[in-house]
GROMACS .gro file of C-alpha atoms in nm:
model
  345
    1MET     CA    1  -9.384   5.205  -2.494
    2GLU     CA    2  -9.056   5.347  -2.396
    3ARG     CA    3  -8.776   5.184  -2.596
    4ILE     CA    4  -8.480   5.002  -2.423
    5ARG     CA    5  -8.159   5.204  -2.553
    6VAL     CA    6  -7.893   4.935  -2.613
    7VAL     CA    7  -7.521   4.942  -2.751
    8GLN     CA    8  -7.412   4.607  -2.894
    9TRP     CA    9  -7.053   4.542  -2.805
   10GLY     CA   10  -6.880   4.290  -3.049
   11LEU     CA   11  -7.007   4.251  -3.402
   12GLY     CA   12  -6.882   3.883  -3.469
   13ALA     CA   13  -7.117   3.590  -3.557
   14MET     CA   14  -7.315   3.628  -3.213
   15GLY     CA   15  -7.310   4.013  -3.175
   16SER     CA   16  -7.417   4.119  -3.497
   17GLY     CA   17  -7.675   3.830  -3.496
   18MET     CA   18  -7.810   3.986  -3.161
   19ALA     CA   19  -7.814   4.340  -3.302
   20LYS     CA   20  -8.010   4.233  -3.585
   21LEU     CA   21  -8.246   4.068  -3.364
   22MET     CA   22  -8.276   4.368  -3.140
   23ALA     CA   23  -8.311   4.619  -3.440
   24GLY     CA   24  -8.608   4.428  -3.554
   25LYS     CA   25  -8.792   4.451  -3.211
   26GLU     CA   26  -9.035   4.748  -3.122
   27GLY     CA   27  -8.900   4.774  -2.758
   28PHE     CA   28  -8.534   4.832  -2.849
   29GLN     CA   29  -8.321   5.136  -2.975
   30LEU     CA   30  -7.985   5.033  -3.096
   31VAL     CA   31  -7.796   5.348  -2.999
   32GLY     CA   32  -7.428   5.219  -3.064
   33GLY     CA   33  -7.193   4.953  -3.193
   34ILE     CA   34  -6.868   4.879  -3.075
   35ASP     CA   35  -6.615   4.685  -3.273
   36SER     CA   36  -6.229   4.725  -3.329
   37ARG     CA   37  -6.238   4.579  -3.678
   38PRO     CA   38  -6.130   4.858  -3.925
   39ASP     CA   39  -6.394   4.787  -4.203
   40TYR     CA   40  -6.656   4.839  -3.981
   41VAL     CA   41  -6.563   5.136  -3.771
   42GLY     CA   42  -6.709   5.452  -3.929
   43LYS     CA   43  -7.004   5.254  -4.113
   44ASP     CA   44  -7.364   5.275  -4.012
   45LEU     CA   45  -7.449   5.007  -3.768
   46GLY     CA   46  -7.747   4.908  -4.013
   47GLU     CA   47  -7.515   4.882  -4.312
   48VAL     CA   48  -7.310   4.629  -4.114
   49LEU     CA   49  -7.601   4.419  -3.999
   50GLY     CA   50  -7.727   4.435  -4.342
   51VAL     CA   51  -8.054   4.619  -4.261
   52ASP     CA   52  -8.212   4.972  -4.298
   53HIS     CA   53  -7.999   5.261  -4.227
   54LEU     CA   54  -8.007   5.305  -3.847
   55GLY     CA   55  -7.837   5.633  -3.798
   56VAL     CA   56  -7.544   5.506  -3.576
   57GLN     CA   57  -7.204   5.483  -3.659
   58VAL     CA   58  -6.994   5.142  -3.531
   59THR     CA   59  -6.712   5.299  -3.325
   60ASP     CA   60  -6.395   5.142  -3.165
   61ASP     CA   61  -6.392   5.414  -2.895
   62PRO     CA   62  -6.645   5.277  -2.601
   63ALA     CA   63  -6.599   5.580  -2.408
   64SER     CA   64  -6.778   5.782  -2.681
   65VAL     CA   65  -7.098   5.602  -2.673
   66LEU     CA   66  -7.109   5.478  -2.297
   67ASP     CA   67  -7.345   5.759  -2.173
   68LYS     CA   68  -7.551   5.640  -1.901
   69ASP     CA   69  -7.819   5.913  -1.975
   70LYS     CA   70  -7.814   5.768  -2.354
   71VAL     CA   71  -7.791   5.404  -2.301
   72ASP     CA   72  -7.984   5.161  -2.082
   73CYS     CA   73  -7.796   4.847  -2.153
   74VAL     CA   74  -7.494   4.715  -2.318
   75VAL     CA   75  -7.504   4.367  -2.488
   76ILE     CA   76  -7.146   4.230  -2.521
   77ALA     CA   77  -7.032   3.940  -2.730
   78THR     CA   78  -6.651   3.943  -2.719
   79THR     CA   79  -6.494   3.660  -2.554
   80SER     CA   80  -6.586   3.302  -2.342
   81TRP     CA   81  -6.368   3.426  -2.090
   82VAL     CA   82  -6.426   3.650  -1.755
   83GLU     CA   83  -6.076   3.763  -1.721
   84GLU     CA   84  -6.045   3.841  -2.072
   85GLN     CA   85  -6.373   4.068  -2.051
   86MET     CA   86  -6.306   4.214  -1.692
   87ASP     CA   87  -6.149   4.539  -1.838
   88ASP     CA   88  -6.467   4.605  -2.059
   89LEU     CA   89  -6.718   4.520  -1.792
   90ARG     CA   90  -6.544   4.751  -1.556
   91THR     CA   91  -6.561   5.016  -1.807
   92ILE     CA   92  -6.957   4.949  -1.864
   93LEU     CA   93  -7.025   4.899  -1.486
   94LYS     CA   94  -6.838   5.241  -1.400
   95ALA     CA   95  -7.038   5.427  -1.648
   96GLY     CA   96  -7.363   5.342  -1.477
   97ILE     CA   97  -7.491   5.121  -1.734
   98ASN     CA   98  -7.635   4.776  -1.723
   99CYS     CA   99  -7.479   4.478  -1.886
  100VAL     CA  100  -7.567   4.114  -2.056
  101SER     CA  101  -7.263   3.923  -2.160
  102ILE     CA  102  -7.258   3.613  -2.362
  103ALA     CA  103  -6.933   3.508  -2.204
  104GLU     CA  104  -6.982   3.149  -2.086
  105GLU     CA  105  -6.782   3.177  -1.782
  106MET     CA  106  -7.027   3.481  -1.712
  107ALA     CA  107  -7.328   3.260  -1.643
  108SER     CA  108  -7.188   3.215  -1.273
  109PRO     CA  109  -6.844   3.353  -1.249
  110GLU     CA  110  -6.802   3.242  -0.890
  111ALA     CA  111  -6.761   2.890  -0.983
  112GLN     CA  112  -6.390   2.957  -1.086
  113SER     CA  113  -6.327   3.316  -1.041
  114PRO     CA  114  -6.477   3.409  -0.703
  115GLU     CA  115  -6.274   3.724  -0.679
  116LEU     CA  116  -6.391   3.868  -1.011
  117ALA     CA  117  -6.754   3.789  -0.941
  118LYS     CA  118  -6.719   3.966  -0.585
  119GLU     CA  119  -6.555   4.270  -0.772
  120LEU     CA  120  -6.835   4.245  -1.026
  121ASP     CA  121  -7.115   4.262  -0.799
  122GLU     CA  122  -6.967   4.532  -0.573
  123LEU     CA  123  -6.882   4.769  -0.891
  124ALA     CA  124  -7.242   4.708  -1.016
  125LYS     CA  125  -7.395   4.786  -0.705
  126ALA     CA  126  -7.196   5.087  -0.640
  127ASN     CA  127  -7.324   5.236  -0.957
  128GLY     CA  128  -7.675   5.135  -0.941
  129VAL     CA  129  -7.703   4.880  -1.227
  130SER     CA  130  -7.704   4.493  -1.293
  131ILE     CA  131  -7.504   4.245  -1.500
  132ILE     CA  132  -7.587   3.885  -1.606
  133GLY     CA  133  -7.404   3.615  -1.841
  134THR     CA  134  -7.633   3.412  -2.038
  135GLY     CA  135  -7.668   3.218  -2.355
  136VAL     CA  136  -7.826   2.872  -2.465
  137ASN     CA  137  -7.541   2.702  -2.242
  138PRO     CA  138  -7.456   2.773  -2.003
  139GLY     CA  139  -7.806   2.984  -1.935
  140LEU     CA  140  -8.042   2.736  -2.038
  141SER     CA  141  -8.039   2.398  -2.178
  142MET     CA  142  -7.799   2.241  -1.903
  143ASP     CA  143  -7.877   2.440  -1.611
  144MET     CA  144  -8.215   2.667  -1.613
  145LEU     CA  145  -8.373   2.424  -1.791
  146VAL     CA  146  -8.260   2.130  -1.532
  147VAL     CA  147  -8.352   2.334  -1.258
  148ALA     CA  148  -8.691   2.395  -1.351
  149LEU     CA  149  -8.793   2.055  -1.430
  150THR     CA  150  -8.721   1.969  -1.048
  151ALA     CA  151  -8.971   2.222  -0.948
  152GLY     CA  152  -9.203   1.940  -0.900
  153CYS     CA  153  -8.983   1.682  -0.741
  154HIS     CA  154  -8.987   1.574  -0.376
  155GLU     CA  155  -8.656   1.465  -0.395
  156VAL     CA  156  -8.367   1.436  -0.630
  157THR     CA  157  -8.084   1.159  -0.572
  158SER     CA  158  -7.912   1.217  -0.926
  159ILE     CA  159  -7.931   1.438  -1.252
  160GLU     CA  160  -7.781   1.346  -1.610
  161ALA     CA  161  -7.824   1.606  -1.871
  162SER     CA  162  -7.663   1.564  -2.229
  163ARG     CA  163  -7.682   1.804  -2.542
  164VAL     CA  164  -7.584   1.702  -2.867
  165ASN     CA  165  -7.549   2.009  -3.118
  166ASP     CA  166  -7.432   2.164  -3.412
  167LEU     CA  167  -7.141   2.401  -3.379
  168SER     CA  168  -7.175   2.551  -3.752
  169PRO     CA  169  -7.350   2.880  -3.672
  170TYR     CA  170  -7.038   3.001  -3.446
  171GLY     CA  171  -6.749   3.194  -3.524
  172PRO     CA  172  -6.363   3.148  -3.492
  173THR     CA  173  -6.355   3.204  -3.126
  174VAL     CA  174  -6.568   2.877  -3.048
  175MET     CA  175  -6.406   2.681  -3.313
  176ARG     CA  176  -6.060   2.741  -3.163
  177THR     CA  177  -6.189   2.642  -2.821
  178GLN     CA  178  -6.335   2.323  -2.948
  179GLY     CA  179  -6.010   2.231  -3.129
  180VAL     CA  180  -6.211   2.197  -3.481
  181GLY     CA  181  -5.993   2.187  -3.769
  182LEU     CA  182  -5.713   2.005  -3.581
  183SER     CA  183  -5.534   1.650  -3.617
  184GLU     CA  184  -5.633   1.415  -3.295
  185GLU     CA  185  -5.231   1.426  -3.209
  186GLU     CA  186  -5.314   1.839  -3.196
  187PHE     CA  187  -5.633   1.822  -3.011
  188LEU     CA  188  -5.490   1.584  -2.739
  189LYS     CA  189  -5.173   1.815  -2.706
  190GLY     CA  190  -5.439   2.140  -2.699
  191VAL     CA  191  -5.584   1.966  -2.407
  192GLU     CA  192  -5.288   1.917  -2.233
  193ASP     CA  193  -5.147   2.252  -2.256
  194GLY     CA  194  -5.538   2.440  -2.244
  195SER     CA  195  -5.518   2.545  -2.606
  196VAL     CA  196  -5.814   2.324  -2.638
  197ASP     CA  197  -6.084   2.429  -2.371
  198GLY     CA  198  -6.379   2.256  -2.505
  199HIS     CA  199  -6.706   2.348  -2.387
  200ILE     CA  200  -6.672   2.671  -2.178
  201GLY     CA  201  -6.942   2.664  -1.868
  202PHE     CA  202  -6.959   2.341  -1.739
  203PRO     CA  203  -6.834   2.418  -1.380
  204GLU     CA  204  -7.092   2.740  -1.418
  205SER     CA  205  -7.379   2.500  -1.494
  206ALA     CA  206  -7.292   2.258  -1.199
  207ARG     CA  207  -7.279   2.541  -0.983
  208MET     CA  208  -7.610   2.691  -1.064
  209ILE     CA  209  -7.769   2.358  -1.050
  210SER     CA  210  -7.580   2.222  -0.707
  211ASP     CA  211  -7.656   2.569  -0.540
  212ALA     CA  212  -8.051   2.601  -0.668
  213LEU     CA  213  -8.106   2.213  -0.543
  214GLY     CA  214  -7.854   2.218  -0.247
  215LEU     CA  215  -7.734   1.882  -0.424
  216GLY     CA  216  -7.419   1.926  -0.237
  217VAL     CA  217  -7.192   1.889  -0.560
  218ASP     CA  218  -6.803   1.951  -0.378
  219ARG     CA  219  -6.593   1.838  -0.629
  220ILE     CA  220  -6.592   1.806  -1.043
  221GLU     CA  221  -6.380   1.606  -1.276
  222GLN     CA  222  -6.408   1.698  -1.657
  223ARG     CA  223  -6.264   1.496  -1.950
  224ARG     CA  224  -6.242   1.598  -2.325
  225GLU     CA  225  -6.253   1.368  -2.614
  226PRO     CA  226  -6.212   1.440  -3.007
  227ILE     CA  227  -6.495   1.363  -3.252
  228ILE     CA  228  -6.285   1.270  -3.562
  229SER     CA  229  -6.463   1.343  -3.911
  230THR     CA  230  -6.465   1.085  -4.192
  231VAL     CA  231  -6.639   1.333  -4.434
  232ARG     CA  232  -6.531   1.677  -4.569
  233ARG     CA  233  -6.739   1.927  -4.372
  234GLU     CA  234  -6.746   2.316  -4.443
  235THR     CA  235  -6.863   2.600  -4.261
  236PRO     CA  236  -6.832   3.027  -4.321
  237HIS     CA  237  -6.567   2.991  -4.058
  238ILE     CA  238  -6.380   2.652  -4.109
  239VAL     CA  239  -6.349   2.358  -4.334
  240VAL     CA  240  -6.284   2.009  -4.189
  241GLU     CA  241  -6.107   1.721  -4.392
  242PRO     CA  242  -6.159   1.377  -4.307
  243GLY     CA  243  -5.923   1.250  -4.045
  244MET     CA  244  -5.951   1.634  -3.883
  245VAL     CA  245  -6.124   1.707  -3.549
  246ALA     CA  246  -6.485   1.814  -3.620
  247GLY     CA  247  -6.577   1.854  -3.252
  248CYS     CA  248  -6.551   1.754  -2.886
  249LYS     CA  249  -6.717   1.553  -2.647
  250GLN     CA  250  -6.686   1.659  -2.313
  251THR     CA  251  -6.800   1.539  -2.003
  252LEU     CA  252  -6.841   1.674  -1.636
  253LEU     CA  253  -6.878   1.434  -1.304
  254GLY     CA  254  -7.006   1.643  -1.022
  255TYR     CA  255  -6.943   1.460  -0.697
  256ARG     CA  256  -7.083   1.457  -0.329
  257GLY     CA  257  -6.838   1.330  -0.148
  258ASP     CA  258  -6.776   0.969  -0.332
  259GLU     CA  259  -7.110   0.990  -0.518
  260VAL     CA  260  -7.178   1.119  -0.852
  261VAL     CA  261  -7.482   1.337  -0.824
  262LEU     CA  262  -7.431   1.529  -1.150
  263THR     CA  263  -7.339   1.406  -1.505
  264LEU     CA  264  -7.323   1.649  -1.768
  265ILE     CA  265  -7.228   1.523  -2.137
  266HIS     CA  266  -7.173   1.758  -2.447
  267PRO     CA  267  -7.047   1.601  -2.790
  268GLN     CA  268  -7.068   1.900  -3.014
  269GLN     CA  269  -6.920   1.947  -3.362
  270VAL     CA  270  -6.972   2.087  -3.709
  271LEU     CA  271  -7.238   1.964  -3.934
  272PRO     CA  272  -7.305   1.635  -3.739
  273GLU     CA  273  -7.600   1.525  -3.974
  274LEU     CA  274  -7.316   1.469  -4.262
  275GLU     CA  275  -7.216   1.146  -4.038
  276GLY     CA  276  -7.603   1.083  -3.970
  277GLN     CA  277  -7.578   1.219  -3.637
  278GLY     CA  278  -7.882   1.354  -3.510
  279THR     CA  279  -7.892   1.663  -3.239
  280GLY     CA  280  -8.117   1.723  -2.909
  281ASP     CA  281  -8.142   1.782  -2.566
  282TYR     CA  282  -8.174   1.545  -2.293
  283ILE     CA  283  -8.235   1.578  -1.919
  284THR     CA  284  -8.274   1.235  -1.692
  285ILE     CA  285  -8.382   1.329  -1.321
  286LYS     CA  286  -8.362   1.051  -1.083
  287GLY     CA  287  -8.554   1.099  -0.757
  288MET     CA  288  -8.944   1.138  -0.669
  289PRO     CA  289  -9.105   1.166  -0.934
  290GLU     CA  290  -8.853   1.049  -1.196
  291ILE     CA  291  -8.839   1.292  -1.485
  292ASN     CA  292  -8.714   1.226  -1.861
  293MET     CA  293  -8.723   1.508  -2.109
  294GLN     CA  294  -8.577   1.523  -2.481
  295ILE     CA  295  -8.605   1.808  -2.725
  296THR     CA  296  -8.509   1.694  -3.049
  297PRO     CA  297  -8.335   1.836  -3.291
  298GLU     CA  298  -8.133   2.054  -3.027
  299TYR     CA  299  -8.267   2.384  -2.909
  300ALA     CA  300  -8.066   2.556  -3.181
  301GLY     CA  301  -7.751   2.698  -3.044
  302GLY     CA  302  -7.661   2.999  -3.229
  303THR     CA  303  -8.012   3.092  -3.266
  304ALA     CA  304  -8.092   3.043  -2.922
  305THR     CA  305  -7.789   3.195  -2.759
  306LYS     CA  306  -7.888   3.548  -2.943
  307GLY     CA  307  -8.239   3.494  -2.853
  308ILE     CA  308  -8.192   3.460  -2.464
  309ALA     CA  309  -7.968   3.733  -2.479
  310VAL     CA  310  -8.173   3.963  -2.627
  311ASN     CA  311  -8.478   3.832  -2.434
  312CYS     CA  312  -8.291   3.882  -2.147
  313VAL     CA  313  -8.228   4.264  -2.180
  314PRO     CA  314  -8.569   4.412  -2.010
  315ARG     CA  315  -8.502   4.165  -1.698
  316ILE     CA  316  -8.162   4.279  -1.673
  317VAL     CA  317  -8.256   4.645  -1.723
  318GLU     CA  318  -8.521   4.586  -1.431
  319ALA     CA  319  -8.322   4.387  -1.199
  320THR     CA  320  -8.193   4.514  -0.854
  321PRO     CA  321  -7.869   4.594  -0.861
  322GLY     CA  322  -7.565   4.343  -0.868
  323LEU     CA  323  -7.416   4.050  -1.050
  324LYS     CA  324  -7.691   3.816  -1.140
  325ASN     CA  325  -7.741   3.459  -1.302
  326MET     CA  326  -8.029   3.307  -1.468
  327LEU     CA  327  -8.201   3.171  -1.144
  328ASP     CA  328  -8.206   3.547  -0.995
  329ILE     CA  329  -8.456   3.705  -1.255
  330PRO     CA  330  -8.803   3.642  -1.360
  331VAL     CA  331  -8.777   3.397  -1.666
  332PRO     CA  332  -8.700   3.560  -2.000
  333ALA     CA  333  -8.945   3.516  -2.290
  334ALA     CA  334  -8.967   3.571  -2.635
  335LEU     CA  335  -9.044   3.961  -2.683
  336MET     CA  336  -9.339   3.944  -2.911
  337GLY     CA  337  -9.529   4.265  -2.770
  338ALA     CA  338  -9.559   4.528  -2.527
  339SER     CA  339  -9.646   4.315  -2.247
  340ALA     CA  340  -9.340   4.099  -2.257
  341TYR     CA  341  -9.110   4.391  -2.176
  342ARG     CA  342  -9.242   4.482  -1.823
  343ARG     CA  343  -9.155   4.341  -1.531
  344ARG     CA  344  -9.314   3.999  -1.407
  345VAL     CA  345  -9.309   3.957  -1.019
   0.00000   0.00000   0.00000
């Protein structure tokens, strides 16, 4: 089997996890690692990942490794926002290389940044490559899985999806967007001034679901509420003392006219079990037939994001040129053997 040559851009909590996963898969060859941290630059990528020597040095100069004759795909894990990642995405696409991003807004960038989405699509097509944004959410649990469950429905009148998850596997960027570690007053102020974003990706999930079903969502409303801890919680990236914010409960309402046809609810916090809170994914579809699904505990967030990004690499390398979302490509699957890397049509 010919291996897929991959560069991992960003070696934080998610990026290093994805690279480590690919290092152990027979169908991949890691041919580059990009990161700006001085303590990583110049080191063997295997040393940074804590695996065997890979013979590839980490660099902070993308141009030194982005050679389309030597690289099939870049997996990029640097930010949650399309606009922040655009310069890097332009660099990748102009180099003629396919790309998988875990920036949440990249799941369906046309939802909030239609001009940037158009640019990415045109740039990918002009260079004969494809690009996609994915992750566990958005990308799987509250959009692709929702759409898949409607496949046998005659009609759908409304959808409610909720995800109660543990933020602990994530790094500083996610902690910052969720307001973890702030006081309640700081959290509310952050929501007001935009420094606390909460979950990034609800507009993208709503767009994917509405477009796939023709649900006709023409307006969305979001609200963010702090989850206050009563116990001490500690992760590798943050300490939350009693009285501080441990997470954010976020709700999206999707309207068709004056009717709510889509509800997305996402309370997420670090170490919820310390307060007796279980985790899970729950989907209710009203219509014919009615469907109720639950996964408990949650579809593990950090683990699944790493998995779905890696499992999408063969699909996006095979895809026709352009900007894609998770509903545009064959359903990715765990890469357990040679047949899993081949195109499914």
